[in-house]
mmCIF file of C-alpha atoms in Angstrom:
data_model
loop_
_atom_site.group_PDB
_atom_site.id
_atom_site.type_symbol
_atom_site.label_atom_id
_atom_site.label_comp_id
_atom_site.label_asym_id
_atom_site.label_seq_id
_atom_site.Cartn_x
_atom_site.Cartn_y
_atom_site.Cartn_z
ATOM 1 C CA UNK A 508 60.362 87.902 82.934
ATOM 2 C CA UNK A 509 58.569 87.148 86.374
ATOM 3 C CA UNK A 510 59.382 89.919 89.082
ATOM 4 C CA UNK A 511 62.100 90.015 90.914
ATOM 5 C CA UNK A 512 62.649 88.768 94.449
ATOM 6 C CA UNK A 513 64.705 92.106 95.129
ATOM 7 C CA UNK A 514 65.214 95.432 93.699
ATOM 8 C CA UNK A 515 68.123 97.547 93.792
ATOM 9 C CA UNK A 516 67.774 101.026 93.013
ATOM 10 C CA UNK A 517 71.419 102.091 92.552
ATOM 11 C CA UNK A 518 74.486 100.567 90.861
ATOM 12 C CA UNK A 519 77.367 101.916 93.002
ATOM 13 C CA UNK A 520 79.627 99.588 94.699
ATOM 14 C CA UNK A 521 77.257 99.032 97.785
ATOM 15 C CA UNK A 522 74.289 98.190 95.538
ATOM 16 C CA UNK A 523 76.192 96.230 93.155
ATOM 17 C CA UNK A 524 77.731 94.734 96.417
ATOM 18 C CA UNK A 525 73.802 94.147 97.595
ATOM 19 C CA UNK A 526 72.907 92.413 94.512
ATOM 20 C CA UNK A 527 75.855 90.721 93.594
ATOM 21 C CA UNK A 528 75.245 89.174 97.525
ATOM 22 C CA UNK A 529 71.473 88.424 97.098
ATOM 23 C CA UNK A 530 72.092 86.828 94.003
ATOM 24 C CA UNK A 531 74.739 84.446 95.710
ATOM 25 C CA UNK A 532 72.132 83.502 98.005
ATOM 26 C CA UNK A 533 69.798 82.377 95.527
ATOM 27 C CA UNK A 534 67.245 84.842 94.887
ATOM 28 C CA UNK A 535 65.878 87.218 92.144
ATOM 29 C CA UNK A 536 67.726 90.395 91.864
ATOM 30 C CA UNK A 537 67.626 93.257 89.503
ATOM 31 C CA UNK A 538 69.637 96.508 89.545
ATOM 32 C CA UNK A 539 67.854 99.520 88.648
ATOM 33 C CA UNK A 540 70.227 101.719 87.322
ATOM 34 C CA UNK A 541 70.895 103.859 83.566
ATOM 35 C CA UNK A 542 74.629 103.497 84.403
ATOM 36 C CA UNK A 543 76.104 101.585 86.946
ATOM 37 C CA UNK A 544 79.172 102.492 88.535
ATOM 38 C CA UNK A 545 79.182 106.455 86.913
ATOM 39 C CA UNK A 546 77.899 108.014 90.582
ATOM 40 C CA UNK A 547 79.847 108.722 93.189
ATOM 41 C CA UNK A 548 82.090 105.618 93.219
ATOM 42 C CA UNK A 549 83.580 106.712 90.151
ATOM 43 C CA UNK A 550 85.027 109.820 91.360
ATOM 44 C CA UNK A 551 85.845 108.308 94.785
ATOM 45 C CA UNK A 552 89.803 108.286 96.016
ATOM 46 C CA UNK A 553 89.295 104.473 97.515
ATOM 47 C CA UNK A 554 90.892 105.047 100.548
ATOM 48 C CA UNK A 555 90.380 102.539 103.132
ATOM 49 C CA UNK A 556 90.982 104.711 105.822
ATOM 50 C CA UNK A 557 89.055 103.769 109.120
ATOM 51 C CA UNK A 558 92.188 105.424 111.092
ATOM 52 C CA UNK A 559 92.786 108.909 109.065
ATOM 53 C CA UNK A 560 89.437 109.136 108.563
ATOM 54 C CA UNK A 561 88.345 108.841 111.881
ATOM 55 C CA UNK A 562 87.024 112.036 113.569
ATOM 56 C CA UNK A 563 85.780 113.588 116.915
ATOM 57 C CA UNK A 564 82.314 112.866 117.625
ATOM 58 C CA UNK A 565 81.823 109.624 115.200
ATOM 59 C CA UNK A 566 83.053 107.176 117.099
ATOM 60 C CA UNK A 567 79.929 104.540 116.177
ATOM 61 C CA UNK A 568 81.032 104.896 112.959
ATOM 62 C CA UNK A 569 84.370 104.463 113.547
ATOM 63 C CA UNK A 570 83.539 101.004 114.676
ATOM 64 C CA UNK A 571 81.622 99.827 111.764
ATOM 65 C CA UNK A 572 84.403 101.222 109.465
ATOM 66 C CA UNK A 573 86.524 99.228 111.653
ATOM 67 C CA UNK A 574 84.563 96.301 111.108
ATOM 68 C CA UNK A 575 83.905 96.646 107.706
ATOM 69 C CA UNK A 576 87.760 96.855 107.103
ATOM 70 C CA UNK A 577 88.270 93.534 108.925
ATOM 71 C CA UNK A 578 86.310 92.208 106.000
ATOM 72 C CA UNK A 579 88.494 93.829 103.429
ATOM 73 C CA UNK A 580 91.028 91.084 102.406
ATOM 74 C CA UNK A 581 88.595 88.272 102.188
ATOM 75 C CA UNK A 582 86.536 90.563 100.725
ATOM 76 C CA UNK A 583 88.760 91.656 97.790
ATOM 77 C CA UNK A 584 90.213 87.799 97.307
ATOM 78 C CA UNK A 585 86.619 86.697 96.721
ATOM 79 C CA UNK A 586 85.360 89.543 94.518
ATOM 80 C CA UNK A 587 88.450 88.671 91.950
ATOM 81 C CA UNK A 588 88.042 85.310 91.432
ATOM 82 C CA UNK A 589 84.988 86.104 91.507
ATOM 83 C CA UNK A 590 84.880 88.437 88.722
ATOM 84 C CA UNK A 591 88.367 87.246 87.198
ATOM 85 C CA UNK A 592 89.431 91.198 87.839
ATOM 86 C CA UNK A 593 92.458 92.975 89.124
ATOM 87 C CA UNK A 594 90.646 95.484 91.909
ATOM 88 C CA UNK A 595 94.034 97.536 92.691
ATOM 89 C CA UNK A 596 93.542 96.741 96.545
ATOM 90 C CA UNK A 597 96.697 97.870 98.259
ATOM 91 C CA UNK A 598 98.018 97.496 101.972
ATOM 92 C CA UNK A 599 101.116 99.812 101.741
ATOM 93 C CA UNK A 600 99.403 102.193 105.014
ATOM 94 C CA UNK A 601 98.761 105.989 104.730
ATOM 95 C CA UNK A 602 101.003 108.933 105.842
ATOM 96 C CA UNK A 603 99.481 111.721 107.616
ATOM 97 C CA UNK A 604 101.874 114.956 107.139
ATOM 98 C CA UNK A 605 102.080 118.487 108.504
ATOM 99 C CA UNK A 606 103.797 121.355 106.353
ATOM 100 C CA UNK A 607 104.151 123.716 109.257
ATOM 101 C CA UNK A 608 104.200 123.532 113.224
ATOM 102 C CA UNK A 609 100.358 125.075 112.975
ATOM 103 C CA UNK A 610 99.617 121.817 111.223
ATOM 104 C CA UNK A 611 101.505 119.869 113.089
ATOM 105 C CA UNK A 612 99.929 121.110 116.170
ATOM 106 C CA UNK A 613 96.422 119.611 115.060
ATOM 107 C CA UNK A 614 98.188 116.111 113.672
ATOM 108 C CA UNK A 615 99.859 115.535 117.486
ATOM 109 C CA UNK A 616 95.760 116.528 118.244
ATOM 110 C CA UNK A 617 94.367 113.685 116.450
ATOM 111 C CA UNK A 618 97.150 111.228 117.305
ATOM 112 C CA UNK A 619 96.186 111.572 120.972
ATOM 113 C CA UNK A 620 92.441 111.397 120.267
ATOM 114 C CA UNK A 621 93.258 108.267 118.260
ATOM 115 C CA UNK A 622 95.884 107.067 121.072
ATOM 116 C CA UNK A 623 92.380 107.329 123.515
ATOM 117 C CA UNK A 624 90.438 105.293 120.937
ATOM 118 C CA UNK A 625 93.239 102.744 120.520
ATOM 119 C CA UNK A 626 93.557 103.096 117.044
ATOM 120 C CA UNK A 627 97.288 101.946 115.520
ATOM 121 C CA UNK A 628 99.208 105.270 114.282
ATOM 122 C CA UNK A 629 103.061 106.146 114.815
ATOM 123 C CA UNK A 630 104.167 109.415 115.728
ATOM 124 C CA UNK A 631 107.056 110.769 113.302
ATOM 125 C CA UNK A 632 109.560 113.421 113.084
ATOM 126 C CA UNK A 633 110.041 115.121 109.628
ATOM 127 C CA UNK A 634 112.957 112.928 108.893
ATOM 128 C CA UNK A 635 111.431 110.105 109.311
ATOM 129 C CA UNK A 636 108.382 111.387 106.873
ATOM 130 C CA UNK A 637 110.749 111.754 104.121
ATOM 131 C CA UNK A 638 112.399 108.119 104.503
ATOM 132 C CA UNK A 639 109.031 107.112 104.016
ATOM 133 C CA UNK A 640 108.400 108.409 101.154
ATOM 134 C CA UNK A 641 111.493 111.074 99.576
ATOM 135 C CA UNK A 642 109.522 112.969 97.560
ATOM 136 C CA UNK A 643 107.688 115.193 100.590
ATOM 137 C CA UNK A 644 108.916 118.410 100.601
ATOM 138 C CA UNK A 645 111.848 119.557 102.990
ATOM 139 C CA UNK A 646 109.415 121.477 105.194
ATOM 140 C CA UNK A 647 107.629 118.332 106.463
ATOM 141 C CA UNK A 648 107.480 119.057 110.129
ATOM 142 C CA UNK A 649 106.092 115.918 110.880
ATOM 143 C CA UNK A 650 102.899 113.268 111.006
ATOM 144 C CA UNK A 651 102.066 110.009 111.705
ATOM 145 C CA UNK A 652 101.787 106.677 110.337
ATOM 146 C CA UNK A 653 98.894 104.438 110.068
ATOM 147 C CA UNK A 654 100.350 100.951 108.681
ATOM 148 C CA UNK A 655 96.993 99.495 108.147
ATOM 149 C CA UNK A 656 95.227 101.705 106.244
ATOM 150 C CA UNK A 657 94.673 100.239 102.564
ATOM 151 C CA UNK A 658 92.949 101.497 99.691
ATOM 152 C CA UNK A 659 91.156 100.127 96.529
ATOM 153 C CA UNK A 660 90.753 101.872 92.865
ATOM 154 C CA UNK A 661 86.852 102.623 92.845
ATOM 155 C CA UNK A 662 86.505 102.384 89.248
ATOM 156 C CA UNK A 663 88.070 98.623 88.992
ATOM 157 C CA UNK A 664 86.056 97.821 92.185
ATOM 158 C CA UNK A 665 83.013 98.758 90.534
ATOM 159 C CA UNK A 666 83.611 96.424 87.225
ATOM 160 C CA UNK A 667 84.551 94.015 89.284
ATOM 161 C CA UNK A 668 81.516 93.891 90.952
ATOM 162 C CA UNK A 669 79.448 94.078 87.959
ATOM 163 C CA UNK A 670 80.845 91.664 86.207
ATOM 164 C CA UNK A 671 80.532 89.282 89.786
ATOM 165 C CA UNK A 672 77.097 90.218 90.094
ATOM 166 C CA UNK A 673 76.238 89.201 86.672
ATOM 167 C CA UNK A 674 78.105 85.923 86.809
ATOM 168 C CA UNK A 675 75.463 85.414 88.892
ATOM 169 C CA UNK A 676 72.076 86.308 86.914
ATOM 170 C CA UNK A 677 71.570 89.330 88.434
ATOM 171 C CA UNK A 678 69.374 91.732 86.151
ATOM 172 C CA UNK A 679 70.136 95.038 84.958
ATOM 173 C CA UNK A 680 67.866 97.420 84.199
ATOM 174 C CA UNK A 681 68.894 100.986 82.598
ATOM 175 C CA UNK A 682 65.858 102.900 83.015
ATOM 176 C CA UNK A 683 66.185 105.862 85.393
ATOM 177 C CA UNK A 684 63.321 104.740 88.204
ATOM 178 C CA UNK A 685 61.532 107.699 89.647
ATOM 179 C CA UNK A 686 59.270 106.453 92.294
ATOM 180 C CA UNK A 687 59.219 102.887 94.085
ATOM 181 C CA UNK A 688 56.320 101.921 92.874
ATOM 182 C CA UNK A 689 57.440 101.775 89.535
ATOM 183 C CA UNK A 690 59.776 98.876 90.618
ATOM 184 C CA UNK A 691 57.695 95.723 90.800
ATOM 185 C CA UNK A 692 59.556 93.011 93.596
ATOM 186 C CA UNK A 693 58.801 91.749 96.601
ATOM 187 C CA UNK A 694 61.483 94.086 98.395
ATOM 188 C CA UNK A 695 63.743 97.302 97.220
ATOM 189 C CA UNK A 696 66.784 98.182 98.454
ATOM 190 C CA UNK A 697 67.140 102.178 98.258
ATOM 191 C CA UNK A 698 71.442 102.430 97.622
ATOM 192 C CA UNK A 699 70.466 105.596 95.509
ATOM 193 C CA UNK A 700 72.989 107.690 96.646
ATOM 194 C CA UNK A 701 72.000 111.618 96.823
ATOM 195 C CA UNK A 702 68.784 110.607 94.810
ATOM 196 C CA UNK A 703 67.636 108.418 97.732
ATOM 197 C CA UNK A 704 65.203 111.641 99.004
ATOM 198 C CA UNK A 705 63.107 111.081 96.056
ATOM 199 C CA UNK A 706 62.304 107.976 96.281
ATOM 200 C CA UNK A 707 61.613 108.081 100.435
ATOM 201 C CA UNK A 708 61.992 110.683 103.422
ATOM 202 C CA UNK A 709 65.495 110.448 104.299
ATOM 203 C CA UNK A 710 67.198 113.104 105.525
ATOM 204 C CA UNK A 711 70.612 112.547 102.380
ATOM 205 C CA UNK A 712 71.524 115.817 101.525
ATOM 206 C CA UNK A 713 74.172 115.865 98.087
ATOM 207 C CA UNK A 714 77.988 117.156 99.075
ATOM 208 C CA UNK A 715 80.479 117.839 96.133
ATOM 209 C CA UNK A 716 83.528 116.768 95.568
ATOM 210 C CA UNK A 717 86.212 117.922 93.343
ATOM 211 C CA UNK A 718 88.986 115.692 92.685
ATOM 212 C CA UNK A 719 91.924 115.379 89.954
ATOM 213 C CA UNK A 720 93.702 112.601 88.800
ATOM 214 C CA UNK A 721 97.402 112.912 87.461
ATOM 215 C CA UNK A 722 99.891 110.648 86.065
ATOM 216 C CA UNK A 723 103.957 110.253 86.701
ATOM 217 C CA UNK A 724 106.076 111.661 83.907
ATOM 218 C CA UNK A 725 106.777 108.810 81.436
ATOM 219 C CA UNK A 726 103.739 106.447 82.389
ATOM 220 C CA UNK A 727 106.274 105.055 85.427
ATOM 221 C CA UNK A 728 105.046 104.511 88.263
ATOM 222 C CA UNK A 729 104.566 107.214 91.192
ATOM 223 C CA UNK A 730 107.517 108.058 93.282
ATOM 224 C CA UNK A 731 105.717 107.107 96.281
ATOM 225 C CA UNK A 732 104.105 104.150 97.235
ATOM 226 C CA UNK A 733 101.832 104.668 100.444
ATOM 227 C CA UNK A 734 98.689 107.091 100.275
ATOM 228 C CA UNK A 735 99.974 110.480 101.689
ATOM 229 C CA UNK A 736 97.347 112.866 103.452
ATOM 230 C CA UNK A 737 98.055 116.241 104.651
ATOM 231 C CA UNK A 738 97.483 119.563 106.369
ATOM 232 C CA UNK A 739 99.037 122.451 104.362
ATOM 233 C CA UNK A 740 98.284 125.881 105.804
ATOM 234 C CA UNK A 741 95.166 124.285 107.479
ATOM 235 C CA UNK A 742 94.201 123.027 103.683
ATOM 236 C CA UNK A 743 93.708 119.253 103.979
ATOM 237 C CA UNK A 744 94.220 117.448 100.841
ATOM 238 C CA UNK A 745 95.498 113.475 100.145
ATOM 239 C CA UNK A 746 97.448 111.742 97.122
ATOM 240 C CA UNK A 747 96.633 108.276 96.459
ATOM 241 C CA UNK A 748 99.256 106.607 93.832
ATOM 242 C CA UNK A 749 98.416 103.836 91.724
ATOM 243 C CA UNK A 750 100.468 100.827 90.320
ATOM 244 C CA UNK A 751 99.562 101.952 86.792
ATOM 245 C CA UNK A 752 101.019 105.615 87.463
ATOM 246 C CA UNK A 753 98.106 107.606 88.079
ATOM 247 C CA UNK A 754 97.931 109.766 91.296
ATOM 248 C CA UNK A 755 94.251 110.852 92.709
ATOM 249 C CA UNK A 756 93.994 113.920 94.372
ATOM 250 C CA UNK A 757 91.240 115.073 96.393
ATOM 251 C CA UNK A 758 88.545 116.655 97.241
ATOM 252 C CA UNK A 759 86.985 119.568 98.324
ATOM 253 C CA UNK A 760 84.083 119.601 100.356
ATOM 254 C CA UNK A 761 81.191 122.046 98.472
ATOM 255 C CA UNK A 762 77.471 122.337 99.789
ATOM 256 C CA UNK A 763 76.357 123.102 96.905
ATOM 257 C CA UNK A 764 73.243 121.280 96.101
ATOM 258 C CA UNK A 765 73.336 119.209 93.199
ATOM 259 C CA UNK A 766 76.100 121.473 91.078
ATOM 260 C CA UNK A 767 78.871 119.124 89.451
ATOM 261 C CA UNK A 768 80.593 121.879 87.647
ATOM 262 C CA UNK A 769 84.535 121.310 87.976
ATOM 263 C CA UNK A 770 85.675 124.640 89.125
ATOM 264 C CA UNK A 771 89.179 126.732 88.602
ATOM 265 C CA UNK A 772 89.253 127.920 92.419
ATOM 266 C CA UNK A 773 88.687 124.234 93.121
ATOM 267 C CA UNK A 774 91.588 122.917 90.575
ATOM 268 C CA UNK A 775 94.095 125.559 91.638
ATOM 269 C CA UNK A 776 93.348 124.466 95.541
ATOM 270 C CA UNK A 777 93.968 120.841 95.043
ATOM 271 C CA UNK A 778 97.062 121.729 92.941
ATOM 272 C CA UNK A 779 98.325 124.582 95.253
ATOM 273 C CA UNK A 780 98.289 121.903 98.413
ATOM 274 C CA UNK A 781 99.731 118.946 96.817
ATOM 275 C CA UNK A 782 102.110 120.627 94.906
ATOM 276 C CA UNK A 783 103.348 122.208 98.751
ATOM 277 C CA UNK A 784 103.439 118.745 100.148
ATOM 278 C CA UNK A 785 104.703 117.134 97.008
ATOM 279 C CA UNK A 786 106.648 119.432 94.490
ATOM 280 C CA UNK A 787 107.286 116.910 92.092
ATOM 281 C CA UNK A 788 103.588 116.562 91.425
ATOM 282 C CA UNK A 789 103.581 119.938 89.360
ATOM 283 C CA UNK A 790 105.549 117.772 86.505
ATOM 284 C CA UNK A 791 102.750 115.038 86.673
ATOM 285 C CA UNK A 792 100.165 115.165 83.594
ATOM 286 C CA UNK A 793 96.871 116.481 84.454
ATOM 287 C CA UNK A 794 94.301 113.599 82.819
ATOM 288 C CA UNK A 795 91.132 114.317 84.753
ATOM 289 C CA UNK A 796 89.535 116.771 86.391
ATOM 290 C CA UNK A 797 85.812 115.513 87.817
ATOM 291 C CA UNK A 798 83.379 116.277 90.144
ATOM 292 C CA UNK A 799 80.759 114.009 92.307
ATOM 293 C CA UNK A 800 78.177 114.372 95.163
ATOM 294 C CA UNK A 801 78.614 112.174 98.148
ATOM 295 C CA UNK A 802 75.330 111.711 99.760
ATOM 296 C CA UNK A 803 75.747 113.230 103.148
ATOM 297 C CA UNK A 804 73.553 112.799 106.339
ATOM 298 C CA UNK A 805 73.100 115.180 109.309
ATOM 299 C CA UNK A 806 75.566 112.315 111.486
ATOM 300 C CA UNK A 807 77.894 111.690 108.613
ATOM 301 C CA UNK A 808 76.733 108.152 109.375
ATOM 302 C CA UNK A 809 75.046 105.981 106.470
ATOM 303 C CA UNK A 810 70.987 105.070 107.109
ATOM 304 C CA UNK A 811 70.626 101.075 107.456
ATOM 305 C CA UNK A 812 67.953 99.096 107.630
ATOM 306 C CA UNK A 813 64.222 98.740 107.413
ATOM 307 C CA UNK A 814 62.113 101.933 106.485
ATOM 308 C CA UNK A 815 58.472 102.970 107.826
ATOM 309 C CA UNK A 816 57.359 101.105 104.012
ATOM 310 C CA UNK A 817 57.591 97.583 104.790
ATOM 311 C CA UNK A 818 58.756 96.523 101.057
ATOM 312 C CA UNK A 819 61.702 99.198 101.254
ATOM 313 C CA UNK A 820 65.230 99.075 102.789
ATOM 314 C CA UNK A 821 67.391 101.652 102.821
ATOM 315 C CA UNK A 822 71.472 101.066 102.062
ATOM 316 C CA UNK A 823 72.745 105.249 101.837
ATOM 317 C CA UNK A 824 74.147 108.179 102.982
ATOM 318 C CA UNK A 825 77.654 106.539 102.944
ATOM 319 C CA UNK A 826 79.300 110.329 102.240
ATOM 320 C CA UNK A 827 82.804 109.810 102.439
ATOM 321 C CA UNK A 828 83.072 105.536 103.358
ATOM 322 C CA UNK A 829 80.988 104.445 100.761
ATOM 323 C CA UNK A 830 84.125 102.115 99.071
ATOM 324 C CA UNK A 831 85.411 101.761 102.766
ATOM 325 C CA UNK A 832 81.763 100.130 103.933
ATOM 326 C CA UNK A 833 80.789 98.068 101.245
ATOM 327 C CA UNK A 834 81.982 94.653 102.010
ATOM 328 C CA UNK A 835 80.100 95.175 105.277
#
């Protein structure tokens, strides 16, 4: 086979994204990858949160979440006809909850930082917390509503786009590349995740994750329907239901090099704050317990663009809006 046009070392959802748009275009593309779609974007929540995930300092990449999210809609009709695939792309908004007046302290904080940004949340009582969604606990102080925050399940997004990509002859190649020039094309694009340092000096640094998914008793669905997020005792954690039942909770935040051991302390966290926002969640089934390294940067910001080797272009260091950013 003659060499590809393109290169892409990494089969997450923004390189499959990469290829799968490369390939549209009409040229050469192979993914370089042992197992695409088994990095990070498999243990990923999928919340398309440019709102709740918005914080002080990271404004510029506030905007290009913003942007990207624009995108999502078009983005997720094309990719299943596309792909003939179900991606689990919701619109129901995200719930931002405080289980004492501490927490709710810092929520009214953010609101008015994202009032100054002019970001869309509602301010609500307690009361009206629990209309939204009945199952919070009784000591809900409070929180805030942002309507257009979506999400996506990661793992269906990332057949989807493997099964788009492929649809239109883009290669894949399961060796595990070590060094670029290995890969013979007439450009790489680095979307390697927290193995991009390897391959070329780029300050991604590897940030772990733990994260648990549960199902509703009975295989019904959840007894809520929008994403809830919250500060417990200062402990931030988020439940994202499903259609098919399954609830993802997450994540800790671990500098721990390139450890993906799934740890009690880190189990009995995640459990201990969902289970004070959402009691009923201690009768859901415990299915997986995983861990994953988002690949961080010193900014928090992902590295775009052309490199000092002119063949190479870098796509990483998405850390926590890697499914967020990939249509853009």
């Amino acid at each position: 086979m003659s060499a590809p046009d393109v290169a892409v070392v990494g089969g997450g959802v923004v390189g499959l994204a990469i290829a799968w748009r490369c390939a549209q275009r009409g040229l050469r593309v192979t993914v370089v990858d042992p197992s695409p779609g088994s990095g990070a974007s498999r243990v990923a929540a999928g919340m398309l949160a440019p709102v709740t995930e918005a914080h002080f300092g990271e404004e510029p990449l506030l905007r290009l979440a913003l942007a990207s999210h624009e995108r999502w809609p078009a983005f997720a009709a094309e990719l299943s006809a596309a792909s003939g695939q179900d991606l689990g792309y919701r619109t129901d908004g995200t719930l931002l909850v405080a289980a004492s007046e501490d927490d709710l302290r810092e929520i009214q904080r953010l609101h008015r930082f994202y009032d100054t940004l002019g970001l869309p949340a509602e301010a609500l009582t307690g009361r009206e917390c629990r209309s939204l969604a009945p199952l919070l606990a009784p000591r809900i102080r409070g929180g805030m509503r942002a309507a257009g925050d979506h999400q996506v399940d990661p793992r269906r997004l990332a057949r989807a786009l493997h099964a788009a990509a492929a649809r239109v002859g883009v290669h894949f190649d399961h060796r595990r590349a070590e060094r670029l020039d290995e890969l013979d094309a007439e450009r790489v694009v680095l979307a390697a995740g927290v193995w991009s340092s390897q391959f070329a000096d780029l300050p991604v640094r590897p940030v772990k994750g733990q994260i648990l998914r549960l199902r509703a008793p009975g295989g019904g669905a959840p007894g809520f329907g929008l994403t809830v997020r919250a500060l417990a005792a200062s402990r931030s954690v988020y439940l994202v239901p499903r259609v098919d039942g399954e609830v993802v909770v997450g994540a800790t935040s671990e500098e721990l090099g390139h450890d993906t051991t799934v740890t009690a302390n880190g189990v009995h966290d995640l459990l201990r704050a969902a289970i004070d926002v959402v009691p009923d969640i201690g009768e859901y089934e415990l299915v997986e317990a995983s861990a994953g390294l988002r690949p961080g940067t010193p900014d928090n910001a992902p590295l775009l663009g052309l490199t000092a080797d002119p063949r190479l272009i870098a796509a990483t260091g998405h850390y926590r809006q890697g499914i967020l950013l990939t249509p853009i």
